[in-house]
């Protein structure tokens, strides 16, 4: 549990209690970069609610009889930092109403029951043998397996949980738009192009950074960030359909005239 991990990441305390020292930042580990408020707050909420997380992977250092963290350094550091009152939670990023009372609170400000949840949150440790310490290629392969064995979700895939009703309407226009776009239909590529058409057909601000930032603003501000917001937006979906129909006609005409 976290309390024992907190003991074991301190070399002298671990030795005094006859525990194996956990070196959270061995020489092969990348530098620790503190997470932002959102990541830290959501991580603490994970512990409060008892949600499971990926295992921590360590390697045995047989020369020093220690365990060195290969994967999970940021999680262990963030968890122990919170236990030691090094940062406060941000209510804005808490999803459970019952924990919003801990806005701008440290661990010591928690109710005893919730403090106990944090102290006793169990991390799963997978321990690799010392060959991963001496064989750099073997260690590199394992790190790649742990961190690159699956594709990171792109913005379209990540947002699909919330915006799927809107995406479904957009997808009805994929065939028409792709006569003009000629893009590969994968991972929401065509849908995001169609959304960019919608965004650029709106009243644009005097200055803006990129299409992606405009799309992000459209999704969060114009459509909203809750299921209720999305449903409310979709009440005016005929306006979106009319706009898409018009854009299709324009792009079709421009294509026929060999404008591009």
Short mmCIF file of C-alpha atoms in Angstrom, two decimals:
data_model
loop_
_atom_site.label_atom_id
_atom_site.label_comp_id
_atom_site.label_asym_id
_atom_site.label_seq_id
_atom_site.Cartn_x
_atom_site.Cartn_y
_atom_site.Cartn_z
CA UNK A 1 0.00 0.00 0.00
CA UNK A 2 0.98 3.65 -0.35
CA UNK A 3 2.09 4.04 3.26
CA UNK A 4 4.61 1.23 2.87
CA UNK A 5 5.78 2.59 -0.50
CA UNK A 6 6.35 5.94 1.21
CA UNK A 7 8.61 4.16 3.69
CA UNK A 8 10.48 2.20 1.05
CA UNK A 9 11.35 5.15 -1.23
CA UNK A 10 13.49 6.57 1.60
CA UNK A 11 16.72 4.56 1.72
CA UNK A 12 17.51 5.06 5.41
CA UNK A 13 13.95 4.48 6.59
CA UNK A 14 13.67 1.34 4.46
CA UNK A 15 16.90 -0.06 5.93
CA UNK A 16 15.81 0.78 9.48
CA UNK A 17 12.56 -1.13 8.94
CA UNK A 18 14.32 -4.02 7.20
CA UNK A 19 12.56 -3.27 3.89
CA UNK A 20 13.97 -3.28 0.37
CA UNK A 21 14.67 0.24 -0.83
CA UNK A 22 12.69 1.32 -3.93
CA UNK A 23 14.75 3.64 -6.09
CA UNK A 24 12.10 5.63 -7.95
CA UNK A 25 14.61 7.44 -10.17
CA UNK A 26 17.55 5.18 -11.12
CA UNK A 27 20.14 6.32 -13.64
CA UNK A 28 18.20 4.87 -16.61
CA UNK A 29 14.96 6.64 -15.65
CA UNK A 30 13.86 9.86 -17.34
CA UNK A 31 13.67 13.08 -15.33
CA UNK A 32 10.55 13.63 -13.27
CA UNK A 33 8.29 16.32 -14.70
CA UNK A 34 5.53 17.33 -12.32
CA UNK A 35 2.02 16.72 -13.65
CA UNK A 36 -0.41 19.61 -14.00
CA UNK A 37 -3.35 20.16 -11.62
CA UNK A 38 -5.72 18.10 -13.74
CA UNK A 39 -3.54 14.98 -13.84
CA UNK A 40 -2.63 15.19 -10.16
CA UNK A 41 -6.21 15.78 -8.99
CA UNK A 42 -7.64 12.98 -11.17
CA UNK A 43 -4.89 10.65 -9.94
CA UNK A 44 -5.72 11.31 -6.28
CA UNK A 45 -9.41 10.78 -7.08
CA UNK A 46 -8.50 7.39 -8.55
CA UNK A 47 -7.04 6.41 -5.20
CA UNK A 48 -10.02 7.80 -3.28
CA UNK A 49 -12.49 5.80 -5.35
CA UNK A 50 -10.36 2.66 -5.33
CA UNK A 51 -10.13 2.44 -9.11
CA UNK A 52 -7.45 0.12 -10.44
CA UNK A 53 -4.44 1.39 -12.37
CA UNK A 54 -1.65 -0.19 -14.37
CA UNK A 55 1.08 -2.02 -12.43
CA UNK A 56 4.35 -0.47 -11.34
CA UNK A 57 7.29 -2.29 -12.94
CA UNK A 58 10.60 -2.58 -11.09
CA UNK A 59 13.99 -4.15 -11.82
CA UNK A 60 16.12 -5.88 -9.19
CA UNK A 61 19.52 -4.29 -8.67
CA UNK A 62 21.33 -7.32 -7.31
CA UNK A 63 24.52 -5.38 -6.47
CA UNK A 64 22.72 -2.98 -4.12
CA UNK A 65 19.78 -5.28 -3.27
CA UNK A 66 17.28 -2.60 -4.28
CA UNK A 67 14.33 -2.38 -6.63
CA UNK A 68 14.50 0.27 -9.35
CA UNK A 69 11.38 1.61 -11.02
CA UNK A 70 11.26 1.03 -14.77
CA UNK A 71 7.68 2.17 -15.35
CA UNK A 72 5.45 4.11 -12.95
CA UNK A 73 7.85 6.68 -11.53
CA UNK A 74 5.45 9.59 -12.11
CA UNK A 75 2.58 7.74 -10.42
CA UNK A 76 4.61 6.79 -7.36
CA UNK A 77 6.10 10.28 -7.05
CA UNK A 78 2.71 11.98 -7.38
CA UNK A 79 1.08 9.63 -4.87
CA UNK A 80 3.80 10.02 -2.23
CA UNK A 81 3.99 13.78 -2.82
CA UNK A 82 0.30 14.04 -2.02
CA UNK A 83 0.64 11.82 1.04
CA UNK A 84 3.35 14.23 2.23
CA UNK A 85 1.18 17.34 1.65
CA UNK A 86 3.22 18.69 -1.26
CA UNK A 87 0.25 19.80 -3.39
CA UNK A 88 -3.46 20.66 -3.16
CA UNK A 89 -6.40 19.36 -5.17
CA UNK A 90 -8.25 21.44 -7.74
CA UNK A 91 -12.05 21.10 -7.52
CA UNK A 92 -12.37 21.91 -11.22
CA UNK A 93 -11.00 18.49 -12.14
CA UNK A 94 -12.80 16.35 -9.57
CA UNK A 95 -15.55 14.24 -11.14
CA UNK A 96 -17.09 12.85 -7.92
CA UNK A 97 -19.32 15.39 -6.19
CA UNK A 98 -18.54 14.02 -2.72
CA UNK A 99 -14.87 14.98 -3.03
CA UNK A 100 -15.35 18.55 -4.25
CA UNK A 101 -15.17 19.65 -0.60
CA UNK A 102 -11.41 19.03 -0.86
CA UNK A 103 -10.83 21.94 -3.22
CA UNK A 104 -7.46 23.54 -2.34
CA UNK A 105 -6.96 20.90 0.36
CA UNK A 106 -3.89 18.78 1.08
CA UNK A 107 -3.85 15.24 2.45
CA UNK A 108 -3.75 16.46 6.05
CA UNK A 109 -7.06 18.30 5.47
CA UNK A 110 -8.90 15.11 4.49
CA UNK A 111 -11.43 13.36 6.72
CA UNK A 112 -9.89 10.38 8.55
CA UNK A 113 -11.82 7.85 6.44
CA UNK A 114 -10.55 9.39 3.21
CA UNK A 115 -7.02 9.64 4.57
CA UNK A 116 -7.22 5.91 5.22
CA UNK A 117 -8.27 5.28 1.59
CA UNK A 118 -5.16 7.08 0.38
CA UNK A 119 -2.76 5.44 2.87
CA UNK A 120 -4.10 1.97 2.12
CA UNK A 121 -4.46 2.27 -1.63
CA UNK A 122 -2.74 -0.79 -3.07
CA UNK A 123 -0.39 -0.55 -6.04
CA UNK A 124 0.40 -3.71 -7.98
CA UNK A 125 4.14 -4.29 -8.44
CA UNK A 126 5.61 -6.49 -11.16
CA UNK A 127 9.26 -7.26 -10.44
CA UNK A 128 11.76 -8.03 -13.20
CA UNK A 129 15.01 -9.88 -12.53
CA UNK A 130 18.46 -8.28 -12.51
CA UNK A 131 19.19 -9.22 -16.14
CA UNK A 132 17.04 -6.22 -17.14
CA UNK A 133 19.50 -4.04 -15.21
CA UNK A 134 22.61 -5.30 -16.99
CA UNK A 135 21.18 -5.93 -20.47
CA UNK A 136 20.30 -2.52 -21.92
CA UNK A 137 18.63 -3.98 -25.03
CA UNK A 138 16.42 -6.21 -22.91
CA UNK A 139 15.44 -3.28 -20.70
CA UNK A 140 14.73 -1.06 -23.72
CA UNK A 141 12.53 -3.75 -25.30
CA UNK A 142 10.51 -4.13 -22.10
CA UNK A 143 10.08 -0.36 -21.76
CA UNK A 144 8.82 -0.21 -25.35
CA UNK A 145 6.37 -3.04 -24.69
CA UNK A 146 5.01 -1.19 -21.67
CA UNK A 147 4.75 2.22 -23.30
CA UNK A 148 4.36 1.75 -27.05
CA UNK A 149 2.51 -1.52 -27.51
CA UNK A 150 -0.73 0.32 -28.35
CA UNK A 151 -1.54 3.47 -30.27
CA UNK A 152 -2.28 6.61 -28.32
CA UNK A 153 -5.83 7.84 -28.88
CA UNK A 154 -6.05 10.83 -31.18
CA UNK A 155 -8.40 13.74 -30.42
CA UNK A 156 -11.25 12.26 -32.46
CA UNK A 157 -11.05 8.89 -30.70
CA UNK A 158 -10.65 10.44 -27.27
CA UNK A 159 -13.68 12.72 -27.69
CA UNK A 160 -15.91 10.06 -29.23
CA UNK A 161 -17.32 9.00 -25.85
CA UNK A 162 -18.95 12.41 -25.39
CA UNK A 163 -19.49 13.66 -28.93
CA UNK A 164 -20.55 10.43 -30.64
CA UNK A 165 -24.15 11.63 -31.42
CA UNK A 166 -22.65 14.63 -33.23
CA UNK A 167 -20.00 12.46 -34.94
CA UNK A 168 -22.71 10.12 -36.24
CA UNK A 169 -24.41 12.99 -38.04
CA UNK A 170 -21.06 14.15 -39.45
CA UNK A 171 -20.32 10.62 -40.71
CA UNK A 172 -23.42 10.74 -42.92
CA UNK A 173 -21.56 13.29 -45.07
CA UNK A 174 -18.27 11.41 -45.32
CA UNK A 175 -18.87 10.02 -48.82
CA UNK A 176 -19.91 13.39 -50.24
CA UNK A 177 -17.00 15.27 -48.69
CA UNK A 178 -14.42 12.67 -49.58
CA UNK A 179 -15.10 13.11 -53.28
CA UNK A 180 -13.41 16.44 -52.67
CA UNK A 181 -11.00 15.55 -49.84
CA UNK A 182 -9.82 12.16 -51.15
CA UNK A 183 -8.55 11.08 -47.73
CA UNK A 184 -8.09 7.63 -46.21
CA UNK A 185 -11.05 6.71 -44.02
CA UNK A 186 -9.27 5.89 -40.79
CA UNK A 187 -9.26 7.07 -37.16
CA UNK A 188 -11.73 9.91 -37.79
CA UNK A 189 -9.57 11.67 -40.35
CA UNK A 190 -12.47 12.55 -42.68
CA UNK A 191 -14.80 13.48 -39.81
CA UNK A 192 -12.24 15.95 -38.42
CA UNK A 193 -11.86 17.55 -41.84
CA UNK A 194 -15.63 17.98 -42.06
CA UNK A 195 -15.69 19.58 -38.61
CA UNK A 196 -12.95 21.97 -39.76
CA UNK A 197 -15.26 23.03 -42.62
CA UNK A 198 -18.00 23.78 -40.09
CA UNK A 199 -15.63 25.73 -37.86
CA UNK A 200 -14.24 27.82 -40.72
CA UNK A 201 -17.73 28.62 -41.95
CA UNK A 202 -18.60 30.24 -38.61
CA UNK A 203 -17.79 33.80 -37.64
CA UNK A 204 -14.04 33.69 -37.05
CA UNK A 205 -12.23 35.70 -34.36
CA UNK A 206 -9.85 38.45 -35.44
CA UNK A 207 -6.90 36.20 -34.69
CA UNK A 208 -6.47 32.48 -34.08
CA UNK A 209 -3.61 30.04 -33.78
CA UNK A 210 -4.52 26.89 -35.69
CA UNK A 211 -7.40 24.87 -37.11
CA UNK A 212 -6.95 22.30 -34.33
CA UNK A 213 -7.28 24.95 -31.64
CA UNK A 214 -10.41 26.28 -33.36
CA UNK A 215 -11.91 22.78 -33.51
CA UNK A 216 -11.12 22.22 -29.84
CA UNK A 217 -12.82 25.51 -28.96
CA UNK A 218 -15.86 24.65 -31.11
CA UNK A 219 -16.29 21.28 -29.39
CA UNK A 220 -15.85 22.62 -25.86
CA UNK A 221 -17.59 26.00 -26.17
CA UNK A 222 -20.16 25.64 -28.94
CA UNK A 223 -21.17 22.03 -28.28
CA UNK A 224 -20.22 21.77 -24.62
CA UNK A 225 -18.45 19.42 -22.24
CA UNK A 226 -21.36 17.42 -20.81
CA UNK A 227 -23.92 15.00 -22.22
CA UNK A 228 -26.63 17.57 -21.47
CA UNK A 229 -24.74 20.22 -23.47
CA UNK A 230 -24.40 17.88 -26.46
CA UNK A 231 -28.10 16.98 -26.43
CA UNK A 232 -29.02 20.66 -26.24
CA UNK A 233 -26.74 21.45 -29.19
CA UNK A 234 -28.28 18.65 -31.25
CA UNK A 235 -31.72 20.26 -30.95
CA UNK A 236 -30.50 22.68 -33.63
CA UNK A 237 -28.91 20.01 -35.78
CA UNK A 238 -30.93 21.00 -38.85
CA UNK A 239 -28.88 24.19 -38.96
CA UNK A 240 -25.71 22.06 -39.08
CA UNK A 241 -27.20 19.84 -41.80
CA UNK A 242 -28.12 22.88 -43.87
CA UNK A 243 -24.60 24.21 -43.53
CA UNK A 244 -23.06 20.88 -44.54
CA UNK A 245 -25.38 20.59 -47.54
CA UNK A 246 -24.34 24.07 -48.66
CA UNK A 247 -20.62 23.32 -48.22
CA UNK A 248 -21.04 20.12 -50.24
CA UNK A 249 -22.61 22.07 -53.09
CA UNK A 250 -19.85 24.69 -52.99
CA UNK A 251 -16.99 22.17 -52.97
CA UNK A 252 -18.66 20.13 -55.69
CA UNK A 253 -19.01 23.22 -57.91
CA UNK A 254 -15.41 24.27 -57.27
CA UNK A 255 -14.23 20.75 -58.10
CA UNK A 256 -16.25 20.70 -61.33
CA UNK A 257 -14.76 24.06 -62.31
CA UNK A 258 -11.25 22.67 -61.63
CA UNK A 259 -10.68 25.46 -59.17
CA UNK A 260 -8.16 23.36 -57.29
#
